[in-house]
PDB file of C-alpha atoms in Angstrom:
ATOM      1  CA  MET A   1      15.274  -3.964  -4.106  1.00 73.00           C
ATOM      2  CA  ALA A   2      16.124  -6.521  -1.452  1.00 84.00           C
ATOM      3  CA  VAL A   3      15.616  -5.580   2.185  1.00 92.00           C
ATOM      4  CA  PRO A   4      18.766  -6.055   4.300  1.00 94.00           C
ATOM      5  CA  ILE A   5      18.247  -8.211   7.385  1.00 96.00           C
ATOM      6  CA  LEU A   6      20.719  -7.796  10.249  1.00 96.00           C
ATOM      7  CA  LYS A   7      21.184 -10.218  13.091  1.00 95.00           C
ATOM      8  CA  GLN A   8      21.457  -8.648  16.506  1.00 93.00           C
ATOM      9  CA  GLY A   9      21.772 -11.263  19.234  1.00 93.00           C
ATOM     10  CA  PRO A  10      18.568 -13.303  19.354  1.00 95.00           C
ATOM     11  CA  PHE A  11      16.761 -10.799  17.120  1.00 97.00           C
ATOM     12  CA  LEU A  12      16.608  -9.940  13.430  1.00 97.00           C
ATOM     13  CA  ILE A  13      16.215  -6.414  12.145  1.00 98.00           C
ATOM     14  CA  ALA A  14      14.832  -5.893   8.639  1.00 97.00           C
ATOM     15  CA  SER A  15      15.194  -2.270   7.578  1.00 96.00           C
ATOM     16  CA  ILE A  16      13.153  -1.364   4.542  1.00 96.00           C
ATOM     17  CA  GLN A  17      15.167   1.207   2.594  1.00 91.00           C
ATOM     18  CA  SER A  18      12.809   2.395  -0.147  1.00 91.00           C
ATOM     19  CA  ALA A  19       9.443   1.777  -1.797  1.00 90.00           C
ATOM     20  CA  LEU A  20       8.759  -1.927  -2.166  1.00 91.00           C
ATOM     21  CA  THR A  21       7.221  -3.730  -5.090  1.00 91.00           C
ATOM     22  CA  ASP A  22       4.972  -6.702  -4.348  1.00 91.00           C
ATOM     23  CA  THR A  23       7.812  -8.983  -5.411  1.00 92.00           C
ATOM     24  CA  ASP A  24      10.156  -7.319  -2.896  1.00 94.00           C
ATOM     25  CA  VAL A  25       7.606  -7.820  -0.125  1.00 94.00           C
ATOM     26  CA  LEU A  26       7.233 -11.529  -0.866  1.00 94.00           C
ATOM     27  CA  GLN A  27      11.024 -11.849  -0.998  1.00 95.00           C
ATOM     28  CA  LEU A  28      11.246 -10.190   2.416  1.00 96.00           C
ATOM     29  CA  ARG A  29       8.747 -12.687   3.812  1.00 95.00           C
ATOM     30  CA  ASP A  30      10.764 -15.635   2.506  1.00 95.00           C
ATOM     31  CA  ASP A  31      14.084 -14.145   3.661  1.00 96.00           C
ATOM     32  CA  VAL A  32      12.771 -13.487   7.168  1.00 96.00           C
ATOM     33  CA  MET A  33      11.446 -17.025   7.481  1.00 95.00           C
ATOM     34  CA  ALA A  34      14.745 -18.497   6.275  1.00 96.00           C
ATOM     35  CA  GLN A  35      16.796 -16.383   8.686  1.00 96.00           C
ATOM     36  CA  VAL A  36      14.545 -17.079  11.659  1.00 95.00           C
ATOM     37  CA  THR A  37      15.241 -20.742  11.086  1.00 94.00           C
ATOM     38  CA  ARG A  38      18.960 -20.312  10.456  1.00 95.00           C
ATOM     39  CA  HIS A  39      19.619 -18.132  13.494  1.00 95.00           C
ATOM     40  CA  ARG A  40      16.917 -19.555  15.764  1.00 94.00           C
ATOM     41  CA  SER A  41      15.783 -15.972  16.298  1.00 95.00           C
ATOM     42  CA  ARG A  42      13.319 -15.098  19.045  1.00 95.00           C
ATOM     43  CA  GLY A  43      12.173 -11.801  17.638  1.00 96.00           C
ATOM     44  CA  ILE A  44      12.063  -9.773  14.431  1.00 97.00           C
ATOM     45  CA  ILE A  45      11.785  -6.070  13.889  1.00 97.00           C
ATOM     46  CA  VAL A  46      10.571  -4.801  10.538  1.00 97.00           C
ATOM     47  CA  ASP A  47      11.356  -1.107  10.215  1.00 98.00           C
ATOM     48  CA  VAL A  48       8.950   0.568   7.778  1.00 97.00           C
ATOM     49  CA  THR A  49      10.043   4.168   8.463  1.00 97.00           C
ATOM     50  CA  ALA A  50      11.066   4.571   4.797  1.00 96.00           C
ATOM     51  CA  LEU A  51       7.679   3.491   3.418  1.00 96.00           C
ATOM     52  CA  ASP A  52       5.544   6.407   2.231  1.00 95.00           C
ATOM     53  CA  VAL A  53       2.688   4.058   1.265  1.00 95.00           C
ATOM     54  CA  MET A  54       1.425   0.900   2.927  1.00 95.00           C
ATOM     55  CA  ASP A  55      -1.376  -0.390   0.789  1.00 94.00           C
ATOM     56  CA  SER A  56      -3.502  -3.456   1.416  1.00 92.00           C
ATOM     57  CA  PHE A  57      -0.962  -5.804  -0.150  1.00 92.00           C
ATOM     58  CA  VAL A  58       1.993  -4.598   1.923  1.00 94.00           C
ATOM     59  CA  SER A  59      -0.102  -4.514   5.087  1.00 94.00           C
ATOM     60  CA  ARG A  60      -1.414  -8.007   4.521  1.00 92.00           C
ATOM     61  CA  SER A  61       2.080  -9.300   3.761  1.00 94.00           C
ATOM     62  CA  LEU A  62       3.571  -7.778   6.911  1.00 95.00           C
ATOM     63  CA  ARG A  63       0.763  -9.308   8.906  1.00 95.00           C
ATOM     64  CA  SER A  64       1.525 -12.678   7.292  1.00 94.00           C
ATOM     65  CA  ILE A  65       5.166 -12.334   8.307  1.00 95.00           C
ATOM     66  CA  ALA A  66       4.090 -11.703  11.899  1.00 96.00           C
ATOM     67  CA  MET A  67       1.752 -14.713  11.887  1.00 95.00           C
ATOM     68  CA  MET A  68       4.250 -17.039  10.212  1.00 95.00           C
ATOM     69  CA  THR A  69       7.158 -16.152  12.478  1.00 95.00           C
ATOM     70  CA  ARG A  70       4.937 -16.563  15.541  1.00 94.00           C
ATOM     71  CA  LEU A  71       4.314 -20.145  14.458  1.00 94.00           C
ATOM     72  CA  ARG A  72       8.093 -20.553  14.479  1.00 92.00           C
ATOM     73  CA  GLY A  73       8.333 -19.203  18.017  1.00 92.00           C
ATOM     74  CA  ALA A  74       9.493 -15.703  17.124  1.00 95.00           C
ATOM     75  CA  GLU A  75       7.619 -12.450  17.657  1.00 95.00           C
ATOM     76  CA  THR A  76       7.548  -9.722  15.020  1.00 97.00           C
ATOM     77  CA  VAL A  77       7.271  -6.029  15.801  1.00 97.00           C
ATOM     78  CA  ILE A  78       6.526  -3.538  13.019  1.00 97.00           C
ATOM     79  CA  VAL A  79       8.161  -0.197  13.802  1.00 98.00           C
ATOM     80  CA  GLY A  80       8.161   3.254  12.230  1.00 97.00           C
ATOM     81  CA  ILE A  81       4.728   3.478  10.598  1.00 97.00           C
ATOM     82  CA  GLN A  82       4.556   7.143   9.572  1.00 96.00           C
ATOM     83  CA  PRO A  83       1.597   9.221  10.816  1.00 96.00           C
ATOM     84  CA  GLU A  84       0.213   9.803   7.300  1.00 96.00           C
ATOM     85  CA  VAL A  85       0.612   6.124   6.491  1.00 96.00           C
ATOM     86  CA  ALA A  86      -1.232   5.155   9.668  1.00 96.00           C
ATOM     87  CA  PHE A  87      -4.061   7.491   8.686  1.00 95.00           C
ATOM     88  CA  ALA A  88      -4.274   5.985   5.192  1.00 96.00           C
ATOM     89  CA  MET A  89      -4.253   2.437   6.580  1.00 95.00           C
ATOM     90  CA  VAL A  90      -7.182   3.197   8.852  1.00 94.00           C
ATOM     91  CA  GLN A  91      -9.127   4.844   6.017  1.00 92.00           C
ATOM     92  CA  LEU A  92      -8.371   1.892   3.790  1.00 91.00           C
ATOM     93  CA  GLY A  93      -9.768  -0.456   6.412  1.00 89.00           C
ATOM     94  CA  MET A  94      -6.533  -2.240   7.321  1.00 87.00           C
ATOM     95  CA  SER A  95      -6.305  -3.248  10.921  1.00 82.00           C
ATOM     96  CA  PHE A  96      -3.096  -4.407  12.559  1.00 85.00           C
ATOM     97  CA  GLU A  97      -4.836  -5.358  15.774  1.00 84.00           C
ATOM     98  CA  ASP A  98      -3.119  -8.736  16.071  1.00 88.00           C
ATOM     99  CA  VAL A  99       0.298  -7.386  15.074  1.00 93.00           C
ATOM    100  CA  GLN A 100       2.756  -5.816  17.515  1.00 95.00           C
ATOM    101  CA  THR A 101       3.823  -2.297  16.594  1.00 96.00           C
ATOM    102  CA  ALA A 102       6.159   0.235  18.167  1.00 97.00           C
ATOM    103  CA  LEU A 103       7.103   3.829  17.516  1.00 97.00           C
ATOM    104  CA  ASP A 104      10.652   3.202  16.377  1.00 97.00           C
ATOM    105  CA  LEU A 105      13.520   0.724  16.385  1.00 96.00           C
ATOM    106  CA  GLU A 106      14.516   1.541  19.948  1.00 96.00           C
ATOM    107  CA  GLU A 107      10.998   0.981  21.297  1.00 96.00           C
ATOM    108  CA  GLY A 108      10.658  -2.185  19.249  1.00 96.00           C
ATOM    109  CA  LEU A 109      13.869  -3.634  20.660  1.00 95.00           C
ATOM    110  CA  ALA A 110      12.807  -2.712  24.179  1.00 95.00           C
ATOM    111  CA  LEU A 111       9.521  -4.530  23.600  1.00 94.00           C
ATOM    112  CA  LEU A 112      11.292  -7.670  22.376  1.00 95.00           C
ATOM    113  CA  GLN A 113      13.865  -7.562  25.181  1.00 93.00           C
ATOM    114  CA  ALA A 114      11.142  -7.199  27.793  1.00 91.00           C
ATOM    115  CA  GLY A 115       9.615 -10.308  26.288  1.00 81.00           C
ATOM    116  CA  ASP A 116       6.142  -9.179  27.248  1.00 59.00           C
ATOM    117  CA  LEU A 117       4.633  -9.707  23.847  1.00 58.00           C
ATOM    118  CA  GLY A 118       1.167 -11.122  23.585  1.00 50.00           C
TER     119      GLY A 118
ATOM    120  CA  MET B   1      -2.580  22.622 -18.616  1.00 53.00           C
ATOM    121  CA  ALA B   2       0.011  19.958 -19.299  1.00 64.00           C
ATOM    122  CA  GLU B   3      -0.990  16.769 -21.040  1.00 78.00           C
ATOM    123  CA  ALA B   4      -1.876  13.742 -18.987  1.00 90.00           C
ATOM    124  CA  GLN B   5       1.013  11.512 -18.009  1.00 95.00           C
ATOM    125  CA  ARG B   6       0.518   7.963 -19.150  1.00 97.00           C
ATOM    126  CA  ILE B   7       2.062   5.055 -17.253  1.00 97.00           C
ATOM    127  CA  ALA B   8       1.730   1.590 -18.765  1.00 98.00           C
ATOM    128  CA  ILE B   9       0.861  -0.928 -16.052  1.00 97.00           C
ATOM    129  CA  ALA B  10       2.166  -4.431 -16.619  1.00 97.00           C
ATOM    130  CA  SER B  11       4.150  -5.275 -13.497  1.00 95.00           C
ATOM    131  CA  ASP B  12       4.276  -4.508  -9.790  1.00 93.00           C
ATOM    132  CA  ALA B  13       7.117  -2.035 -10.410  1.00 95.00           C
ATOM    133  CA  ASP B  14       4.765   0.003 -12.647  1.00 97.00           C
ATOM    134  CA  VAL B  15       2.332   0.276  -9.736  1.00 96.00           C
ATOM    135  CA  VAL B  16       5.077   1.953  -7.684  1.00 95.00           C
ATOM    136  CA  THR B  17       5.934   4.278 -10.594  1.00 96.00           C
ATOM    137  CA  ALA B  18       2.290   5.348 -10.988  1.00 97.00           C
ATOM    138  CA  ARG B  19       1.849   6.316  -7.358  1.00 96.00           C
ATOM    139  CA  GLN B  20       5.216   8.119  -7.253  1.00 96.00           C
ATOM    140  CA  ARG B  21       4.361  10.185 -10.351  1.00 96.00           C
ATOM    141  CA  ALA B  22       1.021  11.166  -8.846  1.00 96.00           C
ATOM    142  CA  ARG B  23       2.699  12.187  -5.616  1.00 96.00           C
ATOM    143  CA  THR B  24       5.164  14.369  -7.513  1.00 96.00           C
ATOM    144  CA  LEU B  25       2.245  16.115  -9.217  1.00 96.00           C
ATOM    145  CA  ALA B  26       0.419  16.474  -5.883  1.00 96.00           C
ATOM    146  CA  ILE B  27       3.513  18.105  -4.361  1.00 96.00           C
ATOM    147  CA  GLU B  28       3.602  20.596  -7.253  1.00 95.00           C
ATOM    148  CA  LEU B  29      -0.013  21.492  -6.435  1.00 95.00           C
ATOM    149  CA  GLU B  30       0.987  21.903  -2.776  1.00 95.00           C
ATOM    150  CA  MET B  31      -1.389  19.196  -1.676  1.00 96.00           C
ATOM    151  CA  ALA B  32      -1.196  18.477   2.053  1.00 96.00           C
ATOM    152  CA  SER B  33       1.171  15.652   2.877  1.00 95.00           C
ATOM    153  CA  THR B  34      -1.560  13.462   4.389  1.00 96.00           C
ATOM    154  CA  ASP B  35      -3.690  13.852   1.263  1.00 96.00           C
ATOM    155  CA  GLN B  36      -0.692  12.950  -0.918  1.00 97.00           C
ATOM    156  CA  THR B  37      -0.380   9.709   1.004  1.00 97.00           C
ATOM    157  CA  LEU B  38      -4.110   8.957   0.719  1.00 97.00           C
ATOM    158  CA  LEU B  39      -3.928   9.566  -3.040  1.00 97.00           C
ATOM    159  CA  ALA B  40      -0.797   7.436  -3.501  1.00 97.00           C
ATOM    160  CA  THR B  41      -2.360   4.597  -1.506  1.00 97.00           C
ATOM    161  CA  ALA B  42      -5.569   4.734  -3.560  1.00 97.00           C
ATOM    162  CA  ILE B  43      -3.554   4.569  -6.791  1.00 97.00           C
ATOM    163  CA  SER B  44      -1.647   1.596  -5.482  1.00 96.00           C
ATOM    164  CA  GLU B  45      -4.933  -0.239  -4.919  1.00 94.00           C
ATOM    165  CA  ILE B  46      -6.506   0.486  -8.305  1.00 95.00           C
ATOM    166  CA  ALA B  47      -3.280  -0.065 -10.247  1.00 96.00           C
ATOM    167  CA  ARG B  48      -2.754  -3.394  -8.507  1.00 94.00           C
ATOM    168  CA  ASN B  49      -6.243  -4.410  -9.591  1.00 93.00           C
ATOM    169  CA  ILE B  50      -5.002  -4.029 -13.175  1.00 95.00           C
ATOM    170  CA  THR B  51      -2.052  -6.386 -12.696  1.00 94.00           C
ATOM    171  CA  THR B  52      -4.151  -8.837 -10.650  1.00 91.00           C
ATOM    172  CA  TYR B  53      -7.231  -9.087 -12.854  1.00 92.00           C
ATOM    173  CA  ALA B  54      -6.345  -7.774 -16.315  1.00 93.00           C
ATOM    174  CA  SER B  55      -2.546  -8.384 -16.401  1.00 92.00           C
ATOM    175  CA  HIS B  56      -1.947  -5.055 -18.136  1.00 94.00           C
ATOM    176  CA  GLY B  57      -3.481  -1.652 -18.668  1.00 97.00           C
ATOM    177  CA  GLU B  58      -2.597   1.978 -18.054  1.00 97.00           C
ATOM    178  CA  VAL B  59      -2.812   4.806 -15.581  1.00 98.00           C
ATOM    179  CA  LEU B  60      -3.324   8.401 -16.719  1.00 98.00           C
ATOM    180  CA  ILE B  61      -2.561  11.254 -14.348  1.00 97.00           C
ATOM    181  CA  ASP B  62      -3.434  14.906 -14.883  1.00 96.00           C
ATOM    182  CA  VAL B  63      -4.521  18.092 -13.140  1.00 96.00           C
ATOM    183  CA  VAL B  64      -8.175  19.138 -13.127  1.00 96.00           C
ATOM    184  CA  ARG B  65      -9.973  22.134 -11.619  1.00 94.00           C
ATOM    185  CA  ASP B  66     -13.317  22.301  -9.881  1.00 92.00           C
ATOM    186  CA  ALA B  67     -15.970  24.979 -10.450  1.00 91.00           C
ATOM    187  CA  LEU B  68     -14.092  27.324  -8.125  1.00 90.00           C
ATOM    188  CA  GLY B  69     -10.808  26.806  -9.940  1.00 91.00           C
ATOM    189  CA  ARG B  70      -9.215  24.694  -7.203  1.00 92.00           C
ATOM    190  CA  PRO B  71      -6.783  22.167  -8.629  1.00 95.00           C
ATOM    191  CA  GLY B  72      -6.758  18.466  -8.007  1.00 96.00           C
ATOM    192  CA  VAL B  73      -5.040  15.351  -9.265  1.00 97.00           C
ATOM    193  CA  ARG B  74      -7.148  13.109 -11.470  1.00 97.00           C
ATOM    194  CA  VAL B  75      -6.141   9.502 -11.964  1.00 98.00           C
ATOM    195  CA  VAL B  76      -7.694   7.195 -14.530  1.00 98.00           C
ATOM    196  CA  ALA B  77      -6.797   3.509 -14.316  1.00 97.00           C
ATOM    197  CA  ARG B  78      -8.070   1.485 -17.223  1.00 97.00           C
ATOM    198  CA  ASP B  79      -7.722  -1.976 -18.631  1.00 96.00           C
ATOM    199  CA  GLU B  80      -9.329  -4.226 -21.178  1.00 95.00           C
ATOM    200  CA  GLY B  81      -9.509  -7.125 -18.798  1.00 93.00           C
ATOM    201  CA  PRO B  82     -12.493  -9.272 -17.830  1.00 94.00           C
ATOM    202  CA  GLY B  83     -14.475  -6.398 -16.316  1.00 93.00           C
ATOM    203  CA  ILE B  84     -16.544  -6.630 -13.152  1.00 92.00           C
ATOM    204  CA  GLU B  85     -19.840  -8.467 -13.132  1.00 90.00           C
ATOM    205  CA  ASP B  86     -21.259  -7.112  -9.892  1.00 89.00           C
ATOM    206  CA  VAL B  87     -19.903  -3.618  -9.231  1.00 90.00           C
ATOM    207  CA  GLU B  88     -22.013  -3.206  -6.111  1.00 89.00           C
ATOM    208  CA  ARG B  89     -20.365  -6.220  -4.519  1.00 90.00           C
ATOM    209  CA  ALA B  90     -16.907  -5.234  -5.765  1.00 89.00           C
ATOM    210  CA  LEU B  91     -17.345  -1.971  -3.850  1.00 90.00           C
ATOM    211  CA  THR B  92     -18.214  -3.821  -0.649  1.00 89.00           C
ATOM    212  CA  ASP B  93     -15.525  -4.308   2.002  1.00 87.00           C
ATOM    213  CA  GLY B  94     -14.265  -7.853   2.105  1.00 86.00           C
ATOM    214  CA  PHE B  95     -15.536  -9.031  -1.268  1.00 86.00           C
ATOM    215  CA  THR B  96     -12.789 -10.394  -3.507  1.00 86.00           C
ATOM    216  CA  THR B  97     -12.343 -12.783  -6.389  1.00 84.00           C
ATOM    217  CA  GLY B  98      -8.574 -12.247  -6.424  1.00 79.00           C
ATOM    218  CA  GLY B  99      -7.504 -13.769  -3.123  1.00 74.00           C
ATOM    219  CA  GLY B 100      -6.860 -10.432  -1.411  1.00 78.00           C
ATOM    220  CA  LEU B 101      -8.644  -8.735   1.440  1.00 77.00           C
ATOM    221  CA  GLY B 102     -11.334  -7.154  -0.682  1.00 81.00           C
ATOM    222  CA  LEU B 103     -10.308  -3.665   0.421  1.00 83.00           C
ATOM    223  CA  GLY B 104      -8.945  -2.394  -2.894  1.00 87.00           C
ATOM    224  CA  LEU B 105     -11.914  -0.680  -4.536  1.00 92.00           C
ATOM    225  CA  PRO B 106     -13.944   0.217  -1.439  1.00 93.00           C
ATOM    226  CA  GLY B 107     -10.764   1.328   0.339  1.00 92.00           C
ATOM    227  CA  ALA B 108      -9.599   3.450  -2.604  1.00 95.00           C
ATOM    228  CA  ARG B 109     -13.023   5.092  -2.734  1.00 95.00           C
ATOM    229  CA  ARG B 110     -12.701   6.147   0.919  1.00 95.00           C
ATOM    230  CA  LEU B 111      -9.256   7.648   0.325  1.00 96.00           C
ATOM    231  CA  VAL B 112     -10.195  10.121  -2.417  1.00 97.00           C
ATOM    232  CA  ASP B 113     -12.722  12.902  -3.009  1.00 96.00           C
ATOM    233  CA  GLU B 114     -14.271  11.716  -6.271  1.00 96.00           C
ATOM    234  CA  PHE B 115     -14.556   8.125  -7.401  1.00 97.00           C
ATOM    235  CA  ALA B 116     -16.209   6.603 -10.463  1.00 96.00           C
ATOM    236  CA  ILE B 117     -16.070   3.168 -11.984  1.00 96.00           C
ATOM    237  CA  ASP B 118     -17.114   2.127 -15.480  1.00 96.00           C
ATOM    238  CA  THR B 119     -17.030  -1.579 -16.159  1.00 94.00           C
ATOM    239  CA  ALA B 120     -18.904  -4.461 -17.718  1.00 93.00           C
ATOM    240  CA  PRO B 121     -18.043  -8.111 -18.238  1.00 93.00           C
ATOM    241  CA  GLY B 122     -15.802  -8.475 -21.273  1.00 92.00           C
ATOM    242  CA  ARG B 123     -15.445  -4.714 -21.697  1.00 93.00           C
ATOM    243  CA  GLY B 124     -12.688  -3.960 -19.216  1.00 94.00           C
ATOM    244  CA  THR B 125     -12.654  -1.593 -16.278  1.00 95.00           C
ATOM    245  CA  THR B 126     -11.990   2.131 -15.947  1.00 97.00           C
ATOM    246  CA  VAL B 127     -11.659   3.673 -12.502  1.00 97.00           C
ATOM    247  CA  THR B 128     -11.449   7.460 -12.226  1.00 97.00           C
ATOM    248  CA  LEU B 129     -10.548   9.218  -9.026  1.00 97.00           C
ATOM    249  CA  ILE B 130      -9.790  12.779  -8.003  1.00 97.00           C
ATOM    250  CA  LYS B 131      -8.118  14.211  -4.928  1.00 97.00           C
ATOM    251  CA  TRP B 132      -8.480  17.976  -4.589  1.00 96.00           C
ATOM    252  CA  ALA B 133      -5.305  19.778  -3.617  1.00 93.00           C
ATOM    253  CA  GLN B 134      -7.045  22.079  -1.170  1.00 78.00           C
ATOM    254  CA  ARG B 135      -9.655  21.215   1.380  1.00 68.00           C
ATOM    255  CA  VAL B 136     -12.957  23.039   0.954  1.00 61.00           C
TER     256      VAL B 136
END
């Protein structure tokens, strides 16, 4: 299922709606990159609130999105990682240390608007 | 006890189905929500190994009980793929031959209570894991 990406001013918001297959995740990566270019976006929020599992593939792919968009001059913030999912990611050994995260959409937007991203 | 559910694994969508079925069973056993997520994540890792290395295989999910009668979800992921030459290394963080992060098997092992792997080159791979529904 494709992830809708909304444009809000200089930012893009990708709201994941349901469990993602690996194919969906790769599609999201390509879509985000295309839209960053089209809209000359300065920031991207990927909302993962709806994800009940973030395994190593999804985590790695989201990290790739963050790295790739940064090379295009746009910062990515991952928002809405559920507490149980965060616990599983740590147990799994996934670290998001070089990826910006925020509690929810509102916090993520505030972070992008403040422009104080590493 | 009900028969094991069998989910054929041939695509990335089947990986999602397998972990969702296991979660449904875990909910029926009143497994804690965090443990459900750990189990579902572990299944995602071992089922993806099937599609990555063996192209197809199957996942079997059923309920088992320990010596004290406590229930748990058992998951068996098996394939007739190339098998693993060096299991010790495959269970080490960061080792991969599939272009990933090398967290699949060692990560899955950390997420569950019981973990066993039976594999040999040319003989395929069977991974069995159990998550107990109640903490001891």
